[in-house]
PDB file of C-alpha atoms in Angstrom:
ATOM      1  CA  MET A 266       0.000   0.000   0.000  1.00 45.00           C
ATOM      2  CA  ALA A 267       2.868   2.393   0.846  1.00 51.00           C
ATOM      3  CA  VAL A 268       4.542   1.682  -2.515  1.00 49.00           C
ATOM      4  CA  VAL A 269       1.383   2.666  -4.400  1.00 46.00           C
ATOM      5  CA  ALA A 270       1.126   5.890  -2.380  1.00 53.00           C
ATOM      6  CA  LEU A 271       4.805   6.632  -3.051  1.00 53.00           C
ATOM      7  CA  GLN A 272       4.396   6.059  -6.796  1.00 60.00           C
ATOM      8  CA  THR A 273       1.276   8.243  -6.839  1.00 61.00           C
ATOM      9  CA  ASN A 274       3.124  10.968  -4.952  1.00 87.00           C
ATOM     10  CA  GLN A 275       6.069  10.737  -7.391  1.00 87.00           C
ATOM     11  CA  ALA A 276       3.733  10.877 -10.364  1.00 88.00           C
ATOM     12  CA  GLU A 277       2.106  13.989  -8.924  1.00 90.00           C
ATOM     13  CA  LEU A 278       5.482  15.633  -8.275  1.00 91.00           C
ATOM     14  CA  ILE A 279       6.646  14.814 -11.807  1.00 90.00           C
ATOM     15  CA  ARG A 280       3.435  16.151 -13.302  1.00 91.00           C
ATOM     16  CA  ARG A 281       3.821  19.404 -11.350  1.00 92.00           C
ATOM     17  CA  CYS A 282       7.451  19.737 -12.479  1.00 88.00           C
ATOM     18  CA  GLN A 283       6.420  19.207 -16.071  1.00 89.00           C
ATOM     19  CA  GLU A 284       3.875  21.989 -15.661  1.00 90.00           C
ATOM     20  CA  GLY A 285       6.553  24.393 -14.413  1.00 89.00           C
ATOM     21  CA  ASP A 286       6.532  23.982 -10.608  1.00 89.00           C
ATOM     22  CA  THR A 287      10.304  23.702 -10.140  1.00 89.00           C
ATOM     23  CA  ALA A 288      10.022  23.320  -6.346  1.00 92.00           C
ATOM     24  CA  SER A 289       8.348  19.948  -6.882  1.00 91.00           C
ATOM     25  CA  PHE A 290      11.673  18.564  -8.086  1.00 92.00           C
ATOM     26  CA  ASP A 291      13.303  18.966  -4.643  1.00 94.00           C
ATOM     27  CA  PRO A 292      11.469  16.025  -3.012  1.00 93.00           C
ATOM     28  CA  LEU A 293      12.404  13.835  -5.981  1.00 93.00           C
ATOM     29  CA  VAL A 294      16.061  14.743  -5.506  1.00 93.00           C
ATOM     30  CA  GLN A 295      15.905  14.054  -1.772  1.00 94.00           C
ATOM     31  CA  GLU A 296      14.237  10.702  -2.331  1.00 94.00           C
ATOM     32  CA  HIS A 297      16.590   9.481  -5.055  1.00 95.00           C
ATOM     33  CA  TYR A 298      19.903  11.123  -4.149  1.00 96.00           C
ATOM     34  CA  THR A 299      21.327   8.082  -2.353  1.00 96.00           C
ATOM     35  CA  LEU A 300      20.511   5.765  -5.263  1.00 94.00           C
ATOM     36  CA  ALA A 301      22.052   8.187  -7.759  1.00 96.00           C
ATOM     37  CA  TYR A 302      25.180   8.824  -5.694  1.00 96.00           C
ATOM     38  CA  ASN A 303      25.780   5.145  -4.931  1.00 96.00           C
ATOM     39  CA  THR A 304      25.446   4.292  -8.602  1.00 95.00           C
ATOM     40  CA  ALA A 305      27.910   7.024  -9.555  1.00 96.00           C
ATOM     41  CA  TYR A 306      30.345   6.010  -6.824  1.00 95.00           C
ATOM     42  CA  ARG A 307      30.315   2.364  -7.945  1.00 95.00           C
ATOM     43  CA  MET A 308      31.229   3.505 -11.434  1.00 94.00           C
ATOM     44  CA  MET A 309      33.686   6.291 -10.602  1.00 92.00           C
ATOM     45  CA  SER A 310      35.328   4.908  -7.399  1.00 92.00           C
ATOM     46  CA  ASP A 311      35.918   8.475  -6.229  1.00 92.00           C
ATOM     47  CA  HIS A 312      33.718  10.466  -3.863  1.00 94.00           C
ATOM     48  CA  GLU A 313      34.256  13.859  -5.520  1.00 94.00           C
ATOM     49  CA  ARG A 314      33.745  12.588  -9.045  1.00 94.00           C
ATOM     50  CA  ALA A 315      30.652  10.660  -7.916  1.00 95.00           C
ATOM     51  CA  ALA A 316      29.201  13.775  -6.268  1.00 95.00           C
ATOM     52  CA  ASP A 317      29.851  15.813  -9.426  1.00 95.00           C
ATOM     53  CA  ALA A 318      28.272  13.138 -11.620  1.00 96.00           C
ATOM     54  CA  THR A 319      25.254  12.923  -9.316  1.00 96.00           C
ATOM     55  CA  GLN A 320      24.722  16.662  -9.424  1.00 96.00           C
ATOM     56  CA  LEU A 321      25.053  16.739 -13.211  1.00 96.00           C
ATOM     57  CA  ALA A 322      22.639  13.807 -13.528  1.00 96.00           C
ATOM     58  CA  PHE A 323      19.987  15.653 -11.533  1.00 95.00           C
ATOM     59  CA  VAL A 324      20.493  18.753 -13.670  1.00 95.00           C
ATOM     60  CA  ARG A 325      20.054  16.668 -16.818  1.00 95.00           C
ATOM     61  CA  ALA A 326      17.022  14.924 -15.338  1.00 94.00           C
ATOM     62  CA  PHE A 327      15.443  18.263 -14.473  1.00 94.00           C
ATOM     63  CA  LYS A 328      16.067  19.631 -17.966  1.00 93.00           C
ATOM     64  CA  SER A 329      14.711  16.447 -19.568  1.00 92.00           C
ATOM     65  CA  LEU A 330      11.748  15.947 -17.261  1.00 91.00           C
ATOM     66  CA  ARG A 331       9.333  17.170 -19.919  1.00 89.00           C
ATOM     67  CA  ASN A 332      10.328  14.104 -21.962  1.00 89.00           C
ATOM     68  CA  PHE A 333       9.627  11.665 -19.104  1.00 89.00           C
ATOM     69  CA  ARG A 334       6.599   9.638 -20.207  1.00 87.00           C
ATOM     70  CA  GLY A 335       6.289   7.342 -17.216  1.00 85.00           C
ATOM     71  CA  ASP A 336       6.811   4.130 -19.219  1.00 87.00           C
ATOM     72  CA  ALA A 337       9.362   3.146 -16.564  1.00 88.00           C
ATOM     73  CA  ALA A 338       9.727   4.118 -12.935  1.00 90.00           C
ATOM     74  CA  PHE A 339      11.332   7.476 -12.266  1.00 92.00           C
ATOM     75  CA  SER A 340      14.187   5.704 -10.446  1.00 92.00           C
ATOM     76  CA  THR A 341      14.897   3.558 -13.521  1.00 93.00           C
ATOM     77  CA  TRP A 342      14.896   6.613 -15.781  1.00 94.00           C
ATOM     78  CA  LEU A 343      17.189   8.501 -13.379  1.00 95.00           C
ATOM     79  CA  TYR A 344      19.510   5.485 -13.033  1.00 95.00           C
ATOM     80  CA  ARG A 345      20.041   5.484 -16.799  1.00 95.00           C
ATOM     81  CA  ILE A 346      20.848   9.202 -16.742  1.00 95.00           C
ATOM     82  CA  VAL A 347      23.386   8.693 -13.928  1.00 96.00           C
ATOM     83  CA  VAL A 348      25.067   5.854 -15.817  1.00 95.00           C
ATOM     84  CA  ASN A 349      25.261   7.937 -19.002  1.00 95.00           C
ATOM     85  CA  VAL A 350      26.713  10.932 -17.128  1.00 95.00           C
ATOM     86  CA  CYS A 351      29.362   8.714 -15.532  1.00 94.00           C
ATOM     87  CA  LEU A 352      30.278   7.152 -18.860  1.00 94.00           C
ATOM     88  CA  ASP A 353      30.538  10.609 -20.437  1.00 93.00           C
ATOM     89  CA  GLN A 354      32.784  11.857 -17.632  1.00 91.00           C
ATOM     90  CA  MET A 355      34.998   8.772 -17.744  1.00 89.00           C
ATOM     91  CA  ARG A 356      35.505   9.261 -21.486  1.00 89.00           C
ATOM     92  CA  GLN A 357      36.259  12.983 -21.113  1.00 87.00           C
ATOM     93  CA  GLN A 358      38.499  12.802 -18.045  1.00 72.00           C
ATOM     94  CA  PRO A 359      40.813   9.811 -18.134  1.00 60.00           C
ATOM     95  CA  GLN A 360      42.224   8.684 -14.840  1.00 57.00           C
ATOM     96  CA  GLY A 361      45.482  10.305 -13.741  1.00 56.00           C
ATOM     97  CA  ALA A 362      48.818   8.552 -13.640  1.00 51.00           C
ATOM     98  CA  VAL A 363      49.167   5.737 -11.185  1.00 53.00           C
ATOM     99  CA  GLY A 364      51.902   6.232  -8.596  1.00 54.00           C
ATOM    100  CA  LEU A 365      54.231   3.733  -7.007  1.00 56.00           C
ATOM    101  CA  THR A 366      55.352   4.141  -3.454  1.00 59.00           C
ATOM    102  CA  PHE A 367      59.013   3.361  -2.986  1.00 56.00           C
ATOM    103  CA  VAL A 368      60.068   2.511   0.553  1.00 57.00           C
ATOM    104  CA  GLY A 369      63.604   3.621   1.325  1.00 56.00           C
ATOM    105  CA  ASP A 370      65.610   3.412   4.510  1.00 57.00           C
ATOM    106  CA  GLU A 371      63.866   6.273   6.293  1.00 62.00           C
ATOM    107  CA  HIS A 372      61.112   7.650   4.061  1.00 62.00           C
ATOM    108  CA  GLU A 373      58.525   6.781   1.461  1.00 60.00           C
ATOM    109  CA  GLU A 374      58.360   8.561  -1.842  1.00 61.00           C
ATOM    110  CA  GLU A 375      55.571   8.409  -4.411  1.00 61.00           C
ATOM    111  CA  ARG A 376      56.594   8.673  -8.046  1.00 60.00           C
ATOM    112  CA  PRO A 377      54.156   8.798 -10.955  1.00 62.00           C
ATOM    113  CA  LEU A 378      54.540   6.223 -13.698  1.00 58.00           C
ATOM    114  CA  PRO A 379      55.116   7.865 -17.068  1.00 59.00           C
ATOM    115  CA  ASP A 380      52.428   7.273 -19.676  1.00 59.00           C
ATOM    116  CA  THR A 381      54.296   6.314 -22.837  1.00 54.00           C
ATOM    117  CA  THR A 382      51.342   5.023 -24.814  1.00 59.00           C
ATOM    118  CA  ASP A 383      51.233   8.067 -27.101  1.00 63.00           C
ATOM    119  CA  ASP A 384      54.963   8.896 -27.075  1.00 66.00           C
ATOM    120  CA  PRO A 385      56.496   7.990 -30.463  1.00 71.00           C
ATOM    121  CA  ALA A 386      60.061   8.287 -29.160  1.00 70.00           C
ATOM    122  CA  ALA A 387      59.395   5.882 -26.304  1.00 68.00           C
ATOM    123  CA  THR A 388      57.652   3.478 -28.682  1.00 69.00           C
ATOM    124  CA  ALA A 389      60.606   3.561 -31.090  1.00 71.00           C
ATOM    125  CA  GLU A 390      63.069   3.070 -28.228  1.00 72.00           C
ATOM    126  CA  GLN A 391      61.098   0.105 -26.909  1.00 71.00           C
ATOM    127  CA  HIS A 392      60.992  -1.381 -30.433  1.00 67.00           C
ATOM    128  CA  GLN A 393      64.777  -1.013 -30.756  1.00 74.00           C
ATOM    129  CA  ARG A 394      65.329  -2.711 -27.368  1.00 73.00           C
ATOM    130  CA  GLN A 395      63.143  -5.623 -28.379  1.00 72.00           C
ATOM    131  CA  GLN A 396      65.135  -6.141 -31.584  1.00 67.00           C
TER     132      GLN A 396
END
C-alpha cells in the first residue's frame, strides 16, 4: 500500500514539475539522491567525481523531465541518466597517472609512472630494445 502511495506521490510531483513547478523537483532529488550517488560512486570509485556526476545527472534529469513519459519508474529513468553521465565523464576525463610508493631506509616517496602510450620516441626506443 505504501509503494502505491509513493508512486502516486512521485507521479504527482513529476506532473507538477512538467507543468513548471520547479520546487516539486526537490522532493524527488531528496528521495533518489542516495541511489544516484551510490550508482555514480560504484562507477567512478571516487567520492568527488561521484558527487559531481550525481549533481550533473539531476540537472540533466530536471532539464529532460518534460520528456519523461512514465513508461518506466522514475528511479529507472534517473539510473540510466546517472550511468550515461558517468560514462561521459569517464571518457572525457581519463584517470590520472598511477603512482608507485618506494620505501627507502627512512622515508617513502611516491613517483608517478610515465604514460608512454602516445609517445612515439618511447615506442621507437622500446621497439629497438626488443630487436
